[in-house]
Short mmCIF file of C-alpha atoms in Angstrom, two decimals:
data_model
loop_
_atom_site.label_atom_id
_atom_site.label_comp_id
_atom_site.label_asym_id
_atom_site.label_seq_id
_atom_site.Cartn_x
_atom_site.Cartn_y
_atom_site.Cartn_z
CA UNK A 1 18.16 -12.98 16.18
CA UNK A 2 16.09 -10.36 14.12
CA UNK A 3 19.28 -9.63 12.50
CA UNK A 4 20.24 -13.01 11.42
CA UNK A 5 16.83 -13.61 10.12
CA UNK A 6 17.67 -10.56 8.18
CA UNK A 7 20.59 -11.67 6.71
CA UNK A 8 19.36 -15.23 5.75
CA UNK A 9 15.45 -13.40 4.31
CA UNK A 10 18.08 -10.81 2.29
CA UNK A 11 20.26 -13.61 1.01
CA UNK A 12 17.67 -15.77 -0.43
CA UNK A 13 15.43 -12.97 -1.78
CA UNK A 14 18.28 -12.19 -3.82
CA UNK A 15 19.24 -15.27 -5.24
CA UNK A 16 15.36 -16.73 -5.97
CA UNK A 17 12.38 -13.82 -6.12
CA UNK A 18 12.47 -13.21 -9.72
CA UNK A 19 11.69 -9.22 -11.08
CA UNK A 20 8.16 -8.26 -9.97
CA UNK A 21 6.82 -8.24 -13.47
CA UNK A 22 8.27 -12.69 -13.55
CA UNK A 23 6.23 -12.82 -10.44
CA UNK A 24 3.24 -11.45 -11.71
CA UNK A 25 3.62 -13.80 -14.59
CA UNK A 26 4.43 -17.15 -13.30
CA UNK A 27 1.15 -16.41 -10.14
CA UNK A 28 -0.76 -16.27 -13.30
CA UNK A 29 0.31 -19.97 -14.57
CA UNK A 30 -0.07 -20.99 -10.67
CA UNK A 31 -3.26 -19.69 -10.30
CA UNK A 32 -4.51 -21.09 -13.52
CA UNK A 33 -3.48 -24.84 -13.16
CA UNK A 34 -4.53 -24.34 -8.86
CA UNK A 35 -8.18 -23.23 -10.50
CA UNK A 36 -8.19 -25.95 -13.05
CA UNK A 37 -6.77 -28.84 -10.72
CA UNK A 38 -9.27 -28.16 -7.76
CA UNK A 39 -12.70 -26.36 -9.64
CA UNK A 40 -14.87 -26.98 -12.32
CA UNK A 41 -13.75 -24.35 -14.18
CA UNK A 42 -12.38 -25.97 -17.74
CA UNK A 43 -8.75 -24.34 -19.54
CA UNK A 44 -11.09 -22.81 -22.13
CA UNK A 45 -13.06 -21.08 -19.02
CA UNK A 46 -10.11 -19.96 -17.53
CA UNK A 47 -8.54 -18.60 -20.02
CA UNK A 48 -11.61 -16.00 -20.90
CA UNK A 49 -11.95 -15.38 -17.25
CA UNK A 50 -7.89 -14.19 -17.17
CA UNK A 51 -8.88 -11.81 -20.65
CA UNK A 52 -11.53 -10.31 -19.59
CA UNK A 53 -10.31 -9.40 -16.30
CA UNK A 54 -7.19 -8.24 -17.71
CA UNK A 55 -7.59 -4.50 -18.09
CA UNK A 56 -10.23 -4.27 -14.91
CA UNK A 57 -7.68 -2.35 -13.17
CA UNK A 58 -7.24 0.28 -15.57
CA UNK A 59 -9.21 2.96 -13.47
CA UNK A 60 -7.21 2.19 -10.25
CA UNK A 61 -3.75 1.47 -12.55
CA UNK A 62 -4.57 5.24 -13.34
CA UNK A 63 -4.94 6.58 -9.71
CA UNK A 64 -1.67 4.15 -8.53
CA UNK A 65 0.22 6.03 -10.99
CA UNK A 66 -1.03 9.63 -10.47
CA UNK A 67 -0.50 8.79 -6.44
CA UNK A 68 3.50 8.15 -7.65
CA UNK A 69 3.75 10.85 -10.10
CA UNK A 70 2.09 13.45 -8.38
CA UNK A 71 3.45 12.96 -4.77
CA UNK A 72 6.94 12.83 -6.09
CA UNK A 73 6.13 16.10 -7.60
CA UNK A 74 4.59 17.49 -4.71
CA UNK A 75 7.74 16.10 -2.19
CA UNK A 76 10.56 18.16 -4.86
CA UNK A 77 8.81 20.99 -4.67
CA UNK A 78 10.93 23.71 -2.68
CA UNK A 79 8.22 24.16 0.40
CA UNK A 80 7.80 20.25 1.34
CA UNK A 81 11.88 19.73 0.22
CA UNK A 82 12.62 22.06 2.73
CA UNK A 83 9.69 20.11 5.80
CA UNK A 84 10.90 16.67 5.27
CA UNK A 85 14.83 18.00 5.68
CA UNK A 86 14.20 19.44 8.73
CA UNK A 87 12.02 16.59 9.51
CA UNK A 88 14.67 13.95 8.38
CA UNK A 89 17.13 16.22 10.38
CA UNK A 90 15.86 14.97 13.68
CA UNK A 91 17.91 11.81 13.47
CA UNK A 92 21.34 12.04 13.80
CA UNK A 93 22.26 8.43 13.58
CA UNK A 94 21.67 5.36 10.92
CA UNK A 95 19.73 3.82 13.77
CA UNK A 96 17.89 6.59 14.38
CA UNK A 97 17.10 7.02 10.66
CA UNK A 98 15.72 3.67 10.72
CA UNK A 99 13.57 3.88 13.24
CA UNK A 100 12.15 7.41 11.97
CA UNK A 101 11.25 6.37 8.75
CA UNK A 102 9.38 3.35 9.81
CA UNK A 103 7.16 5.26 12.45
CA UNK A 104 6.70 8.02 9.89
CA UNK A 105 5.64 5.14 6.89
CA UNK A 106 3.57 3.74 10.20
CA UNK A 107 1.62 6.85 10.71
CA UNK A 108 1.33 8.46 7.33
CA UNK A 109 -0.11 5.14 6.39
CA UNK A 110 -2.45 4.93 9.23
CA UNK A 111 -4.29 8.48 7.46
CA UNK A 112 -4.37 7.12 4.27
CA UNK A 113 -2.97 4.17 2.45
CA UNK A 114 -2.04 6.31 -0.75
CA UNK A 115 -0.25 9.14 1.21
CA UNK A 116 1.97 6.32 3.24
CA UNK A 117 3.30 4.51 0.10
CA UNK A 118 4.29 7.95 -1.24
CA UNK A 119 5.15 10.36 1.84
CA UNK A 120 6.97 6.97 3.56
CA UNK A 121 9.27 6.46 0.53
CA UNK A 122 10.13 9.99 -0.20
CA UNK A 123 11.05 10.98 3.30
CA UNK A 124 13.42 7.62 3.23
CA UNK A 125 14.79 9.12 0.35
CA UNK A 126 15.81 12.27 2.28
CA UNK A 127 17.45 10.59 5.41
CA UNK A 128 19.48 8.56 3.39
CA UNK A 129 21.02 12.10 1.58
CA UNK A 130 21.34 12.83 4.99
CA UNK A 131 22.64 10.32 7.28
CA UNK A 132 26.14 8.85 5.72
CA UNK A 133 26.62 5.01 6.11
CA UNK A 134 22.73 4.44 5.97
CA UNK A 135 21.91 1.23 4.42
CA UNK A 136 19.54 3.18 1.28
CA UNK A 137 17.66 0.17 0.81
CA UNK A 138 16.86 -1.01 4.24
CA UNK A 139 15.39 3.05 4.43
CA UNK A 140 13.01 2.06 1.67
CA UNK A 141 12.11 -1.12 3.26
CA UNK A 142 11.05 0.47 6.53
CA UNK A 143 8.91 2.91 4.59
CA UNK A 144 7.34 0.00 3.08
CA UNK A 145 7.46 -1.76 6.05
CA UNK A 146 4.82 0.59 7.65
CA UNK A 147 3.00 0.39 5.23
CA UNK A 148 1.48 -2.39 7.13
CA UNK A 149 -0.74 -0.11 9.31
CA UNK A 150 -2.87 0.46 6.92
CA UNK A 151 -6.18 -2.07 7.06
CA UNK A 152 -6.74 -0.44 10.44
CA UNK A 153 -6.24 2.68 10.20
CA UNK A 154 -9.05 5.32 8.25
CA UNK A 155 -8.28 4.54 4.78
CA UNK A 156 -8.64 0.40 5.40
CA UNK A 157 -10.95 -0.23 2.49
CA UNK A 158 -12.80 -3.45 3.77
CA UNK A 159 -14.05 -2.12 7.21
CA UNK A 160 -14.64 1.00 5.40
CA UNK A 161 -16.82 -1.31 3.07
CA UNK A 162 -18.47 -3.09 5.81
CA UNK A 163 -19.84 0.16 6.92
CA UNK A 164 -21.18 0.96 3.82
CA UNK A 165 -24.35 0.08 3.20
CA UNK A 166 -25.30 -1.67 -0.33
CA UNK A 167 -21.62 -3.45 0.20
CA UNK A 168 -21.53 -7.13 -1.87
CA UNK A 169 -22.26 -8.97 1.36
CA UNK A 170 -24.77 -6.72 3.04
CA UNK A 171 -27.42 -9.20 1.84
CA UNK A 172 -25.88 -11.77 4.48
CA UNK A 173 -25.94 -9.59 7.54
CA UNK A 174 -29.50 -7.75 7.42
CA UNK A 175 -31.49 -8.71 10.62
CA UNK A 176 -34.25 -6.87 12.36
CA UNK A 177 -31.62 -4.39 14.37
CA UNK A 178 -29.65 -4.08 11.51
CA UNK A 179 -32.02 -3.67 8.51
CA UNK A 180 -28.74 -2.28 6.18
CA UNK A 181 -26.48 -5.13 6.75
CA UNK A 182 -23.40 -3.38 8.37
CA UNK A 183 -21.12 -3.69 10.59
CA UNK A 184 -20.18 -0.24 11.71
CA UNK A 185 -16.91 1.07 12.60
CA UNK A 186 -16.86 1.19 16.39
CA UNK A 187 -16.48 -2.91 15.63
CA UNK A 188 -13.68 -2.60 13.74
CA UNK A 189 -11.94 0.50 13.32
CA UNK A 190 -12.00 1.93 16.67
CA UNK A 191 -12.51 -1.29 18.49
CA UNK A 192 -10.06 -2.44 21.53
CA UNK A 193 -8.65 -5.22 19.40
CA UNK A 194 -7.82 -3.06 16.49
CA UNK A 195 -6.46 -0.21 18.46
CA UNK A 196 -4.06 -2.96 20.65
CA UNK A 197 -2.89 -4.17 17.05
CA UNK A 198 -2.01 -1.01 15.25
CA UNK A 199 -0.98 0.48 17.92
CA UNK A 200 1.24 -2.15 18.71
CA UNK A 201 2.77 -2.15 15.20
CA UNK A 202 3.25 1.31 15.51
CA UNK A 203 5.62 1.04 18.34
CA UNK A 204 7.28 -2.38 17.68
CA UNK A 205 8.06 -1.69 14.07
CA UNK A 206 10.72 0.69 14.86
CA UNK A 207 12.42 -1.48 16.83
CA UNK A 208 11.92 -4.54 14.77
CA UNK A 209 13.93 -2.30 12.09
CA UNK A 210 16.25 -0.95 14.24
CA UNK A 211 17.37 -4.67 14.63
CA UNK A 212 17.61 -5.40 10.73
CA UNK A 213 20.97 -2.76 10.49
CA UNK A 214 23.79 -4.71 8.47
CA UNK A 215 27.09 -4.56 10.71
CA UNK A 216 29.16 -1.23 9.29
CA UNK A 217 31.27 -3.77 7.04
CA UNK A 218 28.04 -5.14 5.46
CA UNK A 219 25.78 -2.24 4.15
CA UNK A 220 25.17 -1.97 0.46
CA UNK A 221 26.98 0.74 -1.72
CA UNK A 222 24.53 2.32 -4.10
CA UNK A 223 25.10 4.26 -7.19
CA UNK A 224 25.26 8.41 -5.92
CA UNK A 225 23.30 9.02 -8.90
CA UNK A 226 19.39 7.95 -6.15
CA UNK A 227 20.74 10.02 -3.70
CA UNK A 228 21.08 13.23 -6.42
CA UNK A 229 19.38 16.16 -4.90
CA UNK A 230 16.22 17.21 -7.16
CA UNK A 231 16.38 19.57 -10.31
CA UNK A 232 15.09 22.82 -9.97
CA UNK A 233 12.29 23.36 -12.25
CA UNK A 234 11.37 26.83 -12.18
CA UNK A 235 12.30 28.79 -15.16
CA UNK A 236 13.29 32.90 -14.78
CA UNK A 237 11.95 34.47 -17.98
CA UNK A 238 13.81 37.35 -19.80
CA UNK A 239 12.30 41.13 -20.27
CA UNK A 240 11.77 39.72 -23.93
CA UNK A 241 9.78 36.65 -23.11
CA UNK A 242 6.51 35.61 -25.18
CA UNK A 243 3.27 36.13 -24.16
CA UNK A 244 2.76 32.01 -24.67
CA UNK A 245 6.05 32.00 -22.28
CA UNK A 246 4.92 34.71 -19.59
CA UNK A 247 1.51 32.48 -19.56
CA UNK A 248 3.67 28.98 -19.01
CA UNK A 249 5.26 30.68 -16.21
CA UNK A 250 2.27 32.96 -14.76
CA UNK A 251 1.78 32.53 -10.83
CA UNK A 252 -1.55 33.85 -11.46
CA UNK A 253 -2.90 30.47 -13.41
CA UNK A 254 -1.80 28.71 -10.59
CA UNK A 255 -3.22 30.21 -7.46
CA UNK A 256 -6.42 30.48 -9.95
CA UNK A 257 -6.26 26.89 -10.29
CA UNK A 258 -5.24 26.04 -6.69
CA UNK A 259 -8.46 28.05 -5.60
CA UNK A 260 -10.56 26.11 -7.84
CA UNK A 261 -9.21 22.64 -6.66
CA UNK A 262 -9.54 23.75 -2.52
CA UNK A 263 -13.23 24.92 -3.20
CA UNK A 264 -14.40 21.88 -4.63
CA UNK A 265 -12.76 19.80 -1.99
CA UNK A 266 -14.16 21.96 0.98
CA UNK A 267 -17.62 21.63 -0.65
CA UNK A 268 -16.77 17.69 -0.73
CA UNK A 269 -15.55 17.36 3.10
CA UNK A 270 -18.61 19.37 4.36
CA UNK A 271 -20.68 17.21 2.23
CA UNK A 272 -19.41 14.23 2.86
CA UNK A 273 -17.25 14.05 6.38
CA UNK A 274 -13.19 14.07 6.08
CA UNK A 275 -13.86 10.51 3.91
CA UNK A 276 -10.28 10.37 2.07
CA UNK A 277 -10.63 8.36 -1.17
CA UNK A 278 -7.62 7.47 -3.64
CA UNK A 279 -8.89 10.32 -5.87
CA UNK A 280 -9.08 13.18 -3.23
CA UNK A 281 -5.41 12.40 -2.20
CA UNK A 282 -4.77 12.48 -6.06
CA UNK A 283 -6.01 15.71 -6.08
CA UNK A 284 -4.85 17.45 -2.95
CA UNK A 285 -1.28 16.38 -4.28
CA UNK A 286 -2.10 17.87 -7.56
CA UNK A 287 -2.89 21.01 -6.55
CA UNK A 288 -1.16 21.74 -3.32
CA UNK A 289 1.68 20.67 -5.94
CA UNK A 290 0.72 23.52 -8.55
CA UNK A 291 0.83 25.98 -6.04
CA UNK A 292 4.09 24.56 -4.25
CA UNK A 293 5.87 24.90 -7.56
CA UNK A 294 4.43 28.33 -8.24
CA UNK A 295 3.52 28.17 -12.10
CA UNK A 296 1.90 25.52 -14.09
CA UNK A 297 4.86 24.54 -16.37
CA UNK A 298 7.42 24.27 -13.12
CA UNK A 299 4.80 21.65 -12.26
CA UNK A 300 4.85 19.81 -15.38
CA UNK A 301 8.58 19.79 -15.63
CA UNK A 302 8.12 17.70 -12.29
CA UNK A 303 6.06 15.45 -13.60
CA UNK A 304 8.16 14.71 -16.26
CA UNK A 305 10.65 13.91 -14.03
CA UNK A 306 8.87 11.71 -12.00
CA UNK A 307 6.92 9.49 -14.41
CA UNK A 308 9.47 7.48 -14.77
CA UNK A 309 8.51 5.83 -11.64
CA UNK A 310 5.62 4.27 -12.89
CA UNK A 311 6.76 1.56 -15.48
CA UNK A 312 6.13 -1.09 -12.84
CA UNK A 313 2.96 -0.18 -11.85
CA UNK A 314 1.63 0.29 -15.64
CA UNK A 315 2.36 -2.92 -16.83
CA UNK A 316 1.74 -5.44 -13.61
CA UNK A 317 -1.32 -4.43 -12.62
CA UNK A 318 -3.12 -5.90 -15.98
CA UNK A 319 -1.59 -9.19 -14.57
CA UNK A 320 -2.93 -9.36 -11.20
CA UNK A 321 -6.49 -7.99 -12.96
CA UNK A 322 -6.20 -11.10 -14.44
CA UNK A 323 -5.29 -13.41 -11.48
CA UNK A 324 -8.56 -11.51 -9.33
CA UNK A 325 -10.83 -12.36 -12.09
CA UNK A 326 -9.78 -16.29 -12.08
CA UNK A 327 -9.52 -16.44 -8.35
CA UNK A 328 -13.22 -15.06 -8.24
CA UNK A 329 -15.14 -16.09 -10.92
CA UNK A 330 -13.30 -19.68 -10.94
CA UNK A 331 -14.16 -20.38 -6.74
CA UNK A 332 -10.57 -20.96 -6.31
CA UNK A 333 -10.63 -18.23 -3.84
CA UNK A 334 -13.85 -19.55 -2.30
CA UNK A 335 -12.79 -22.85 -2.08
CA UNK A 336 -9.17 -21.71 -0.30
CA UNK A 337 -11.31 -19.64 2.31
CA UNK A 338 -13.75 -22.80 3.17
CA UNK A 339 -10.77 -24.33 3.50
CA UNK A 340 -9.95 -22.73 7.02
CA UNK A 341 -13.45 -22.01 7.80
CA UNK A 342 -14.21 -25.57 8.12
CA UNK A 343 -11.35 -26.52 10.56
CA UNK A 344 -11.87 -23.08 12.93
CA UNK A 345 -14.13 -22.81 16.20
CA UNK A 346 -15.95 -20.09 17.31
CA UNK A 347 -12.51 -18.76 18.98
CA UNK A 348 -10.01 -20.04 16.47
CA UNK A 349 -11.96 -18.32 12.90
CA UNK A 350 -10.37 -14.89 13.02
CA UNK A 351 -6.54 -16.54 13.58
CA UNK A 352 -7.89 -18.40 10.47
CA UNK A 353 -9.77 -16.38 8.58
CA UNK A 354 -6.38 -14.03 8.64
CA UNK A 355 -4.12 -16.70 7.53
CA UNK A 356 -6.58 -17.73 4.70
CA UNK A 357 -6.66 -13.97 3.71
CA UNK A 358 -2.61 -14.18 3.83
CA UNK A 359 -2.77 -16.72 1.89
CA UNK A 360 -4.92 -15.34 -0.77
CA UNK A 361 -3.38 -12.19 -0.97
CA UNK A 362 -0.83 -13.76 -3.01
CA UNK A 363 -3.10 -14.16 -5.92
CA UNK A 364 -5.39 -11.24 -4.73
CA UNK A 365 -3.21 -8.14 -3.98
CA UNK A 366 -6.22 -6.21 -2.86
CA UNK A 367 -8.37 -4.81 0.33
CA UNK A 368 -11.50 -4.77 -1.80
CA UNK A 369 -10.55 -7.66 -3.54
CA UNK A 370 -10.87 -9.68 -0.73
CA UNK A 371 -13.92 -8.72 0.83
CA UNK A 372 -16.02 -9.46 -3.04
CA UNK A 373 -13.72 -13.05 -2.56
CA UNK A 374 -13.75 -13.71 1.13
CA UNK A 375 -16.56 -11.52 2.70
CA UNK A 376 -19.65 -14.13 1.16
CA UNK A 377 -18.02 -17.20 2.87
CA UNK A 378 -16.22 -15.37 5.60
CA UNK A 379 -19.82 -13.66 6.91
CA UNK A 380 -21.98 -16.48 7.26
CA UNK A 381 -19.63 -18.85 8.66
CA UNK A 382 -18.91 -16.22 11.37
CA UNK A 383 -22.69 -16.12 11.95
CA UNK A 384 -22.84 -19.94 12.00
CA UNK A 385 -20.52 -20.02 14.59
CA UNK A 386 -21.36 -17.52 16.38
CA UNK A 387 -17.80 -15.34 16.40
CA UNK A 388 -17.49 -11.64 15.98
CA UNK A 389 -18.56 -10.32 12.61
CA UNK A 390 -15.81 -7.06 13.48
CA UNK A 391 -13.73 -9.28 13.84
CA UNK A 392 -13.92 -11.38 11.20
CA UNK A 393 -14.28 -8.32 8.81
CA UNK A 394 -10.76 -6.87 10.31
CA UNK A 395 -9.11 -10.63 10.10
CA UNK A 396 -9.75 -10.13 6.15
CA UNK A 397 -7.89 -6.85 6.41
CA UNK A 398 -4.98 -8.21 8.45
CA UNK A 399 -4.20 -11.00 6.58
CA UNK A 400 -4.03 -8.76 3.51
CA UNK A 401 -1.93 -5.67 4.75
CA UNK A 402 0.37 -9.02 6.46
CA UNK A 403 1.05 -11.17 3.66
CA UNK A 404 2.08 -7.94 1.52
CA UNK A 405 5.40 -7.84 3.00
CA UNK A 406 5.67 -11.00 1.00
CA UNK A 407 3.84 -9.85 -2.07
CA UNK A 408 5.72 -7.21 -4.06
CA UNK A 409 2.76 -5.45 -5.45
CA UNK A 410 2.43 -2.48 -3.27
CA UNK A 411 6.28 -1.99 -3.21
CA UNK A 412 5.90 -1.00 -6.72
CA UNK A 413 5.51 2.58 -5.91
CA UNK A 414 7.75 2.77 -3.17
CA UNK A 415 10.71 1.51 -5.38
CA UNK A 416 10.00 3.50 -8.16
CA UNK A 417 10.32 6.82 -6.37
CA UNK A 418 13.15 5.05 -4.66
CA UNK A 419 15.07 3.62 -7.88
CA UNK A 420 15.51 0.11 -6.09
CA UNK A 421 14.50 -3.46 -7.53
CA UNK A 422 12.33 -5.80 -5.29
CA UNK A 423 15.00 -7.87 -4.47
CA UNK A 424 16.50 -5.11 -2.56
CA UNK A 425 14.09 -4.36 -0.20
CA UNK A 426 11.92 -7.82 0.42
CA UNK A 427 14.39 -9.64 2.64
CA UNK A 428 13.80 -6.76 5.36
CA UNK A 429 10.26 -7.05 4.25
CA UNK A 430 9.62 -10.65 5.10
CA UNK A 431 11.69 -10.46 8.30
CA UNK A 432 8.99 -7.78 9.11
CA UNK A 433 6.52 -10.60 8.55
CA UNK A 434 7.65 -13.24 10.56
CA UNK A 435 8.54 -10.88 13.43
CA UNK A 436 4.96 -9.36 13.30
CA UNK A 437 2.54 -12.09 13.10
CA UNK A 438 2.07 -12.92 16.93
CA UNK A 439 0.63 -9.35 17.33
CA UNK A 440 -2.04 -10.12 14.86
CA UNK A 441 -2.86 -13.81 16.60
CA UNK A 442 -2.63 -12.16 19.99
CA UNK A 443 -5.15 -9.41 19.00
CA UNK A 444 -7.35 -11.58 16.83
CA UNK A 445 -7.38 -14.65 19.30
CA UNK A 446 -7.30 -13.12 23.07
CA UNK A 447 -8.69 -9.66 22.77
#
């Protein structure tokens, strides 16, 4: 049956989801008319909203594109080239390959969101060199795929938020006992529901995969030229090399470097707890990177090589700014959440809450996105009706790490390192979706 589905999700994808940059486009008209049609906001309105939320991403369009460049420079240097063959070696078949790469994606993206996208798509990228008659982009899909651990696991931004105090709905949850307004992660993170779900995923992905496989006759040729191995990019210098040359190539400037790079994050981690951000991955891949490749211009001849991953992510992300900006500032996202608040009971609001976050995710591609949209409707209605405010807070979370095996917006990373279009890998994607979603209403509605 999964297989079927597969086949039909694959089919259509191809024919009718347009590039990811047309998607991005046309959710911007949508979203527009949608906020126009059903708030008060006027054309003029909207239209300022949409500008001046265009570049807000800029800062996190940044770190998305360091993540790509500088993992894929990290995973071809000769150290971690040589780990995630031996790793990849461990499965012999295309079966097993499948299944491998879609716990690994699972569990590297349980650590941290950032290091999944990356590590998941780059150790496809290495079972399909090895493992002949692999379908290449159903190996990138799986990666992506488990990618959908991530809301639960230590990098989820919103019940990282939720613990925070000072978060944008703190305001609604201060009481006597909790005089911060938080709702701390033994509710969420590490609570029974939450462990049932992810851990679930974890082991049911694989096989959900595993059931996707084309019949032999069916799986995709792809151009040789992905499956290349990596350029070397050290450089041995000559007894009559410059001093500007000898300094390019110096091992010295790089284990200086490196040294300076693991002190300040030592002095972070004991400051601050192992709390992984976006920008400490960034750096740990930058650095571990330099010292992988052993001088600082073997490293930049890496990153040359990979930036050419991040054309997607460089020019979409200014589009979905835009779209967040409308969504909030218009109450279009409000108005979608109240929605489903106003039908659910005390035991049917998570169920809801997630699919209204599903839903929203569409226009809102974005864990913290969702808690500024969601979390000031989502909160009080939870109070109101007396449900679980961990819950709730993780029902956000679900619906958006769900509904992105619909939305192509985190794939852009993924297929860059990969050298695949969307429409190669969503079909598997949304399969992944339908077969998935009674582990999130079983968790969120019985546990």
């Amino acid at each position: 049956m999964i297989s079927k589905v597969s086949r039909v999700m694959t089919t259509l994808v191809s024919k009718y989801l347009p590039d990811p940059l047309i998607f991005a486009v046309l959710l911007s008209f949508v979203t527009f008319l949608c906020a126009w049609g059903l708030t008060d906001s006027t054309p003029v309105d909207l239209v300022n909203m949409w500008g001046d939320g265009f570049w807000n991403l800029l800062g996190f369009g940044m770190q998305m594109a360091l993540i790509v460049v500088t993992g894929n420079a990290l995973a071809t240097s000769p150290l971690v080239k040589s780990f995630l063959g031996r790793t990849a070696s461990i499965a012999q078949t295309p079966a097993q390959g499948v299944m491998l790469v879609t716990f690994m994606g699972a569990i590297a993206s349980i650590i941290n969101w950032g290091f999944g996208l990356v590590v998941g798509a780059m150790f496809a990228k290495e079972v399909a060199r090895r493992i002949k008659g692999t379908d290449y982009a159903l190996l990138i899909a799986c990666a992506y795929i488990g990618f959908m651990t991530w809301g639960g696991g230590f990098s989820g931004s919103m019940p990282l938020l939720a613990a925070t105090p000072g978060n944008p709905v703190a305001h609604l949850m201060i009481t006597e006992s909790n005089p911060q307004g938080i709702i701390p992660a033994s509710s969420t993170l590490f609570s029974g529901y939450n462990l049932f779900i992810i851990g679930l995923l974890v082991l049911c992905l694989p096989f959900i995969t595993r059931m996707m496989m084309p019949k032999e006759g069916e799986v995709r040729s792809i151009d040789p030229a992905l499956l290349a191995p990596d350029p070397v990019f050290t450089k041995q210098l000559g007894p009559d090399a410059t001093l500007a040359e000898r300094m390019e190539e110096s091992r010295l400037l790089a284990y200086a470097i490196g040294a300076l790079g693991y002190s300040y994050l030592g002095m972070y981690f004991y400051k601050n707890g192992f709390n992984l951000t976006i920008n400490n991955v960034n750096l740990i891949f930058l650095i571990t990177g330099i010292l992988l490749h052993g001088t600082p211009m073997a490293y930049m001849r890496a990153i040359v090589n990979a930036t050419k991953s991040t054309s997607g992510i460089l020019i979409q992300f200014p589009f979905y700014a835009g779209i967040q900006l409308m969504m909030e500032h218009s109450g279009l996202g409000g108005l979608i959440t109240e929605f489903f608040i106003n039908i659910a009971t005390k035991d049917t609001f998570p169920v809801l809450t997630f699919f209204s976050s599903a839903l929203i995710n569409f226009a809102v591609p974005s864990g913290g996105g969702h808690w500024v949209i969601q979390g000031p409707f989502v909160i009080p209605a939870a109070q109101a009706l007396g449900a679980d405010l961990g819950k709730s807070t993780m029902a956000i979370a679900y619906g958006e790490q769900w509904m992105n095996m619909a939305q192509p917006f985190w794939a852009l990373p993924a297929l860059g390192i990969a050298g695949l279009g969307v429409r190669d890998v969503m079909g598997y994607c949304m399969t992944a979706l339908i077969f998935t979603a009674p582990i999130f209403v079983i968790g969120l509605y019985f546990l």
